[in-house]
PDB file of C-alpha atoms in Angstrom:
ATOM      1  CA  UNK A  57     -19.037  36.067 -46.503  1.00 55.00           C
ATOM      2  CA  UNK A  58     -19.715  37.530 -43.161  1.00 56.00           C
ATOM      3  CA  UNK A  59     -21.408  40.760 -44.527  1.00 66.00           C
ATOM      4  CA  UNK A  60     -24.424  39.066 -46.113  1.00 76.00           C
ATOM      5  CA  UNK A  61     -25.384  37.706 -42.660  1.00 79.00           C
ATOM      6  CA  UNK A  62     -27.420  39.428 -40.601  1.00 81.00           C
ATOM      7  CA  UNK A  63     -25.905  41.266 -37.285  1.00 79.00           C
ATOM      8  CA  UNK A  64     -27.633  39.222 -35.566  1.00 84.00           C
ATOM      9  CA  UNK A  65     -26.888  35.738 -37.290  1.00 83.00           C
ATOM     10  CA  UNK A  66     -22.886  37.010 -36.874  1.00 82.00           C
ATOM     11  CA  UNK A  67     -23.451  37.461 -32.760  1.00 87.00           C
ATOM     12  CA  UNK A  68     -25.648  34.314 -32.428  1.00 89.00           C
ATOM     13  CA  UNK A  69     -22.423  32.604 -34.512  1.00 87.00           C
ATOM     14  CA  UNK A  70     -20.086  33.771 -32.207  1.00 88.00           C
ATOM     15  CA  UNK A  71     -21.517  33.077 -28.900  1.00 90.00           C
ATOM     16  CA  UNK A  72     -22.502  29.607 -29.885  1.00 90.00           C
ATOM     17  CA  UNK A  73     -18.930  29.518 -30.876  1.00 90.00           C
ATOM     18  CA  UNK A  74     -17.503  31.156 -27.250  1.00 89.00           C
ATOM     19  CA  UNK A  75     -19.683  28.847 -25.911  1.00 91.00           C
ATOM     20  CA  UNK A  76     -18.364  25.600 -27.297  1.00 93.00           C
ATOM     21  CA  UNK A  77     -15.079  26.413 -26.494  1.00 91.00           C
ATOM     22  CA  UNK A  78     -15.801  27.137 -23.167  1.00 90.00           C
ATOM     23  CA  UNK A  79     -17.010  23.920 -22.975  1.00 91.00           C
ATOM     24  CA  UNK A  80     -14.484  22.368 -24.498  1.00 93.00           C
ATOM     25  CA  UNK A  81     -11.821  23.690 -22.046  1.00 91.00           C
ATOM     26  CA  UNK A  82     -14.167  22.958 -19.146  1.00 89.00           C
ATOM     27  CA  UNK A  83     -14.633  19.094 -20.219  1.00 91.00           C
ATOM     28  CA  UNK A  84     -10.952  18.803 -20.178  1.00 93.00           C
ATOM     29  CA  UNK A  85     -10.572  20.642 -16.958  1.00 92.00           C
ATOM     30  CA  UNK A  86     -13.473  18.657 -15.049  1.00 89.00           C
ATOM     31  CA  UNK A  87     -11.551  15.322 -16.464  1.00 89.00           C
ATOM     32  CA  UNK A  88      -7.718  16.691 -15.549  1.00 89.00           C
ATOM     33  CA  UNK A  89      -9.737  17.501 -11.672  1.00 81.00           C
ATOM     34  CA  UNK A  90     -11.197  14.223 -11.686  1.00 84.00           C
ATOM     35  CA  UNK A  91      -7.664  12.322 -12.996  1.00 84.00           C
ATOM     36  CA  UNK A  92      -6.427  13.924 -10.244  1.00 82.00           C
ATOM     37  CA  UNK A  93      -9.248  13.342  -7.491  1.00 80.00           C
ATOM     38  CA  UNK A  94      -8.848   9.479  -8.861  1.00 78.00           C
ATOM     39  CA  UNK A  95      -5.177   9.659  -8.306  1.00 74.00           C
ATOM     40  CA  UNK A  96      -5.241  11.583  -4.786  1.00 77.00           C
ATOM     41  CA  UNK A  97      -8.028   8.533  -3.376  1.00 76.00           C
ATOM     42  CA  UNK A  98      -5.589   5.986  -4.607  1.00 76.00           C
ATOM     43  CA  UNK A  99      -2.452   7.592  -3.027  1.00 79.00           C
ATOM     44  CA  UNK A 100      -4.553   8.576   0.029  1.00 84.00           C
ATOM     45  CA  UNK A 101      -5.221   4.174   0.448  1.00 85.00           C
ATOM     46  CA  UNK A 102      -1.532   3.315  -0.608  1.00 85.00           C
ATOM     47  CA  UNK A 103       0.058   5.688   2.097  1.00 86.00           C
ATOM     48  CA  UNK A 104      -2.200   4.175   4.804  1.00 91.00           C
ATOM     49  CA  UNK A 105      -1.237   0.829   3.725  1.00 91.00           C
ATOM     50  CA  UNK A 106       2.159   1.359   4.184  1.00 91.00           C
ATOM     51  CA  UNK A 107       1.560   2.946   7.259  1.00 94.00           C
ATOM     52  CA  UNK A 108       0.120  -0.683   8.445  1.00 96.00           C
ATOM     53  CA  UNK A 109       3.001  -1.820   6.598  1.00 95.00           C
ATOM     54  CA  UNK A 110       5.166  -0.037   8.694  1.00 96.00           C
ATOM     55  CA  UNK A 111       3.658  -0.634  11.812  1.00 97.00           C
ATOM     56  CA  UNK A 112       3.774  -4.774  10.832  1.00 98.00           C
ATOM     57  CA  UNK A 113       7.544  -4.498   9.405  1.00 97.00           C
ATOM     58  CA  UNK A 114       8.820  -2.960  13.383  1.00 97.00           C
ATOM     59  CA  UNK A 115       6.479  -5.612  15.288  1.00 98.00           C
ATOM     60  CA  UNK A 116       8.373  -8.228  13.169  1.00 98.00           C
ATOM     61  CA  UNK A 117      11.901  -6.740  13.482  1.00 97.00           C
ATOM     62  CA  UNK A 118      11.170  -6.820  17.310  1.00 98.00           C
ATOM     63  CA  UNK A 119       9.748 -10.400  17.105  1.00 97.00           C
ATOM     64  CA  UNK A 120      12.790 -11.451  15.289  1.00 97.00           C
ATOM     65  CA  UNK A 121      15.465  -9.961  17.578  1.00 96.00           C
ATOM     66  CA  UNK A 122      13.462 -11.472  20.747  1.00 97.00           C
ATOM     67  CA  UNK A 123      13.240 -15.122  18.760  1.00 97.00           C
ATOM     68  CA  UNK A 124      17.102 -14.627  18.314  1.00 96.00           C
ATOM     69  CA  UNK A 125      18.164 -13.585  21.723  1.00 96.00           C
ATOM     70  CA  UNK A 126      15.656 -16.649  23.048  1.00 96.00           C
ATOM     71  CA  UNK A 127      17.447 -19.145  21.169  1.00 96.00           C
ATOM     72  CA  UNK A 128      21.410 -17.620  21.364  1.00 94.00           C
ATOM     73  CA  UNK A 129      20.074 -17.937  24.905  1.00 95.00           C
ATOM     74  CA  UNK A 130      18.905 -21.763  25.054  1.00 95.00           C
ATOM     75  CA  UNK A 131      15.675 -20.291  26.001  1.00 93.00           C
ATOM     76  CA  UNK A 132      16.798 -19.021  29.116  1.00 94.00           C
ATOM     77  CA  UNK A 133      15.760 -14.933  28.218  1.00 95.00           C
ATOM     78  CA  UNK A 134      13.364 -13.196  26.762  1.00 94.00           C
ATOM     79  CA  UNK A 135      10.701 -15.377  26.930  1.00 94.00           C
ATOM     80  CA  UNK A 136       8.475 -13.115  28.250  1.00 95.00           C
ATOM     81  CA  UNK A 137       9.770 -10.773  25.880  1.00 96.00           C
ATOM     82  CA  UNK A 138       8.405 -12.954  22.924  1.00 96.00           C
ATOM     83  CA  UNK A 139       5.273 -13.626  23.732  1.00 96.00           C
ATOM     84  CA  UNK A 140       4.120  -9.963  24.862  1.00 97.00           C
ATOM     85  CA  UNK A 141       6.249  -9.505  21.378  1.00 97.00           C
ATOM     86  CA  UNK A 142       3.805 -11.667  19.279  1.00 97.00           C
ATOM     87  CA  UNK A 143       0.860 -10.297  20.697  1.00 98.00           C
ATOM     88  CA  UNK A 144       2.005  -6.581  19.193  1.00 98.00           C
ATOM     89  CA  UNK A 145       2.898  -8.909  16.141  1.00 98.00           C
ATOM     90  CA  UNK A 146      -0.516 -10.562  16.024  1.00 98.00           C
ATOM     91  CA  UNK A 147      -2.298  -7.239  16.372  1.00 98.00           C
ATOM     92  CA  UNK A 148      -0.039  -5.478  13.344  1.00 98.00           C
ATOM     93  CA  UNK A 149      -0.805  -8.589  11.663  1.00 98.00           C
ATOM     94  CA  UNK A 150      -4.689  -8.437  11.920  1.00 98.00           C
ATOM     95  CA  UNK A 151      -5.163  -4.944  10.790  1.00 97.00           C
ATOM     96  CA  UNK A 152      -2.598  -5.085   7.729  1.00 97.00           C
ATOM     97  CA  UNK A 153      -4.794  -8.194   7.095  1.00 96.00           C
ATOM     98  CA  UNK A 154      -8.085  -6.117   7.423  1.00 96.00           C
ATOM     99  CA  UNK A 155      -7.112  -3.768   5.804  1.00 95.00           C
ATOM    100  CA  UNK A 156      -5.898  -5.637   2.631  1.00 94.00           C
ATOM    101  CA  UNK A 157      -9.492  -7.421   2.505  1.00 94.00           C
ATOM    102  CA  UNK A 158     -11.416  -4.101   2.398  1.00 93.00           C
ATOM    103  CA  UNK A 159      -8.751  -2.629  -0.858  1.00 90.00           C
ATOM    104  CA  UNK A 160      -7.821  -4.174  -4.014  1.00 88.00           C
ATOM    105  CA  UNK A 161      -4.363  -2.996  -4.217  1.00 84.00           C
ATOM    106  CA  UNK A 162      -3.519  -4.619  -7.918  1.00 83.00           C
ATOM    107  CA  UNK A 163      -5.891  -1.098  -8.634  1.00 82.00           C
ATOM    108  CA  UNK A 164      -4.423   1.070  -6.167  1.00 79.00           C
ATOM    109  CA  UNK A 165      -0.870   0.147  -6.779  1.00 79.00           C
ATOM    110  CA  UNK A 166      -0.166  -2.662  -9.296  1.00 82.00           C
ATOM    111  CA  UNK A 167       3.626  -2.839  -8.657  1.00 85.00           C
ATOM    112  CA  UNK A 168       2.877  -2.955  -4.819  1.00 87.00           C
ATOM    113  CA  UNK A 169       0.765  -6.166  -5.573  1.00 88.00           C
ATOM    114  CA  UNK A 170       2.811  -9.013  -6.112  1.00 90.00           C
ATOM    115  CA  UNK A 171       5.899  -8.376  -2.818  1.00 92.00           C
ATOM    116  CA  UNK A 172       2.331  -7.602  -0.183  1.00 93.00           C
ATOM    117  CA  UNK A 173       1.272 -10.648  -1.746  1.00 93.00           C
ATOM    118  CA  UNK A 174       4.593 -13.032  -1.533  1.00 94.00           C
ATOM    119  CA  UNK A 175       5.191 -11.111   2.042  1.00 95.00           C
ATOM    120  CA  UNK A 176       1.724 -11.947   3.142  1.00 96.00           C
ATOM    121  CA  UNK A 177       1.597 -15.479   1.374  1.00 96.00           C
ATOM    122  CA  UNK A 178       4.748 -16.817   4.296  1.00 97.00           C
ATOM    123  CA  UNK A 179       2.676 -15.847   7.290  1.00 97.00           C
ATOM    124  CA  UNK A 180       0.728 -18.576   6.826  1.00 97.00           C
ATOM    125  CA  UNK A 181       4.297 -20.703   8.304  1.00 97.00           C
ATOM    126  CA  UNK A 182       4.628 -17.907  11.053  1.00 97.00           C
ATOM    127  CA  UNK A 183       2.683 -20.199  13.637  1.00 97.00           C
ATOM    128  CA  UNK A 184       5.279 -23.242  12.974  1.00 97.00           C
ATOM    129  CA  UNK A 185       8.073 -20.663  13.132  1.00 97.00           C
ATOM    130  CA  UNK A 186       7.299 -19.670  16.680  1.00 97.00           C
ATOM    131  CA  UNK A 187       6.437 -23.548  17.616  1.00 97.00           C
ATOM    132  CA  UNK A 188      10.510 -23.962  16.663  1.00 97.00           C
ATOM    133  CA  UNK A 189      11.029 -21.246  18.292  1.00 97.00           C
ATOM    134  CA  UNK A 190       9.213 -22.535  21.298  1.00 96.00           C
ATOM    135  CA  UNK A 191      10.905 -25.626  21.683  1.00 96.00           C
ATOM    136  CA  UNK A 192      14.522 -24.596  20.348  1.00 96.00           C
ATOM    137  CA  UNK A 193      14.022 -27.019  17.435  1.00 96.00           C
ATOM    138  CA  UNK A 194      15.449 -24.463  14.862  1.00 97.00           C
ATOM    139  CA  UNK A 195      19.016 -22.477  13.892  1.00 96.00           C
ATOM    140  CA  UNK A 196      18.602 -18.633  14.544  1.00 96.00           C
ATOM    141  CA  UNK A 197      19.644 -18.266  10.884  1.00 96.00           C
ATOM    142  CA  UNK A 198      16.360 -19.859   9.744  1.00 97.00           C
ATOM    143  CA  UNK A 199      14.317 -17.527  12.029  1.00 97.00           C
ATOM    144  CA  UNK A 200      15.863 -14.860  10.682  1.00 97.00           C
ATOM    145  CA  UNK A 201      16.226 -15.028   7.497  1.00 97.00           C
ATOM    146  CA  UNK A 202      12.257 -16.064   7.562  1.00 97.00           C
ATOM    147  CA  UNK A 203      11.706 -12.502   9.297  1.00 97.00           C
ATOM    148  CA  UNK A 204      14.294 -11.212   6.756  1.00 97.00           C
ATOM    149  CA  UNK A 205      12.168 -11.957   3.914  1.00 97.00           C
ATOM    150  CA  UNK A 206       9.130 -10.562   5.039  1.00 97.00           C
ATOM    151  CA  UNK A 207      10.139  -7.356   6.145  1.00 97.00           C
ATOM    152  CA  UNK A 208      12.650  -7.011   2.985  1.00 95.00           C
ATOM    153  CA  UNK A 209       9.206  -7.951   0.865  1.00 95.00           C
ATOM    154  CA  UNK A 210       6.879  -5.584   3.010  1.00 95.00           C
ATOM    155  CA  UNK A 211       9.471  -2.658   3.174  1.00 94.00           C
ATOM    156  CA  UNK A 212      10.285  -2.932  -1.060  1.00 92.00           C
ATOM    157  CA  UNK A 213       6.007  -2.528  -1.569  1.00 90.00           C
ATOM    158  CA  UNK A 214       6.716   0.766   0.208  1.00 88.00           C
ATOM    159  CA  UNK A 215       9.625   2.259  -1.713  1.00 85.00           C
ATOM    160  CA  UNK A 216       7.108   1.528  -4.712  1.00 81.00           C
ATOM    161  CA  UNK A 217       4.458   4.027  -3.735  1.00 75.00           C
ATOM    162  CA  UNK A 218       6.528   6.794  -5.682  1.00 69.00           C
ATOM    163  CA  UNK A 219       6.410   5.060  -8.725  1.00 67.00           C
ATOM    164  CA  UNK A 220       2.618   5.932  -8.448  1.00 61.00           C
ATOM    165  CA  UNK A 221       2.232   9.240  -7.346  1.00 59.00           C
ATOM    166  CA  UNK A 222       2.355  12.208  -9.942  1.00 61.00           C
TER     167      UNK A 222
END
């Protein structure tokens, strides 16, 4: 078949043929760089959210310690302790909160999605926590266990990030 065409038919045949499987490979290497890139950009906003995860989770083991040791102490200690203690809190707070507006982490990291969102969903009773607090009007098992189920919330979103890296 090949030795009624031309010479130059049979090269013009094969470098149109080099050439489309050159393509071929590069299409699939451009998309494999770009899966990657994606995947990289996505990682690169989960780890800084659990960074500011992090950051929130120790403010809050700190704030619940102090609320304990102000109410095993009748409010006699560590009063000053808790408030400079929900200031750090407060500040944590804010940025996770920040940040969490400017990503949409059911994209980033569906699994990390619904324990941010449960976590985040019982600050909104942190305010009457500390006004208990305040006036010794709750046990120190309630306080904890509402600090308890934040950070155990927070801190499981975290251990999830492997489940999306490659």
């Amino acid at each position: 078949m090949f030795k009624k065409i031309s010479v130059k038919s049979q090269l013009i045949f094969f470098v149109v043929f080099v050439v489309i499987a050159f393509s071929i490979v590069s299409i699939r290497q451009i998309y494999h760089d770009y899966e990657k890139s994606r995947d990289f950009a996505s990682l690169e906003k989960t780890v800084i959210l659990s960074t500011k995860i992090s950051s929130l989770v120790h403010e809050l083991q700190k704030e619940r310690g102090a609320s304990a040791g102000y109410l095993g102490s009748k409010g006699k200690k560590f009063k000053d302790t808790l408030e400079k203690q929900r200031v750090l809190t407060d500040e944590k707070l804010a940025k996770l909160t920040s940040y969490l507006s400017k990503v949409d982490l059911a994209k980033i990291n569906p699994l990390m999605n619904k324990p941010v969102q449960e976590a985040m969903g019982k600050f909104k009773y942190l305010n009457e926590i500390r006004s208990k607090v305040d006036t010794l009007s709750i046990k120190t098992s309630k306080v904890i266990a509402y600090y308890s189920y934040i950070n155990a919330k927070l801190l499981n979103s975290i251990s999830l990030i492997a489940t999306k890296s490659r």
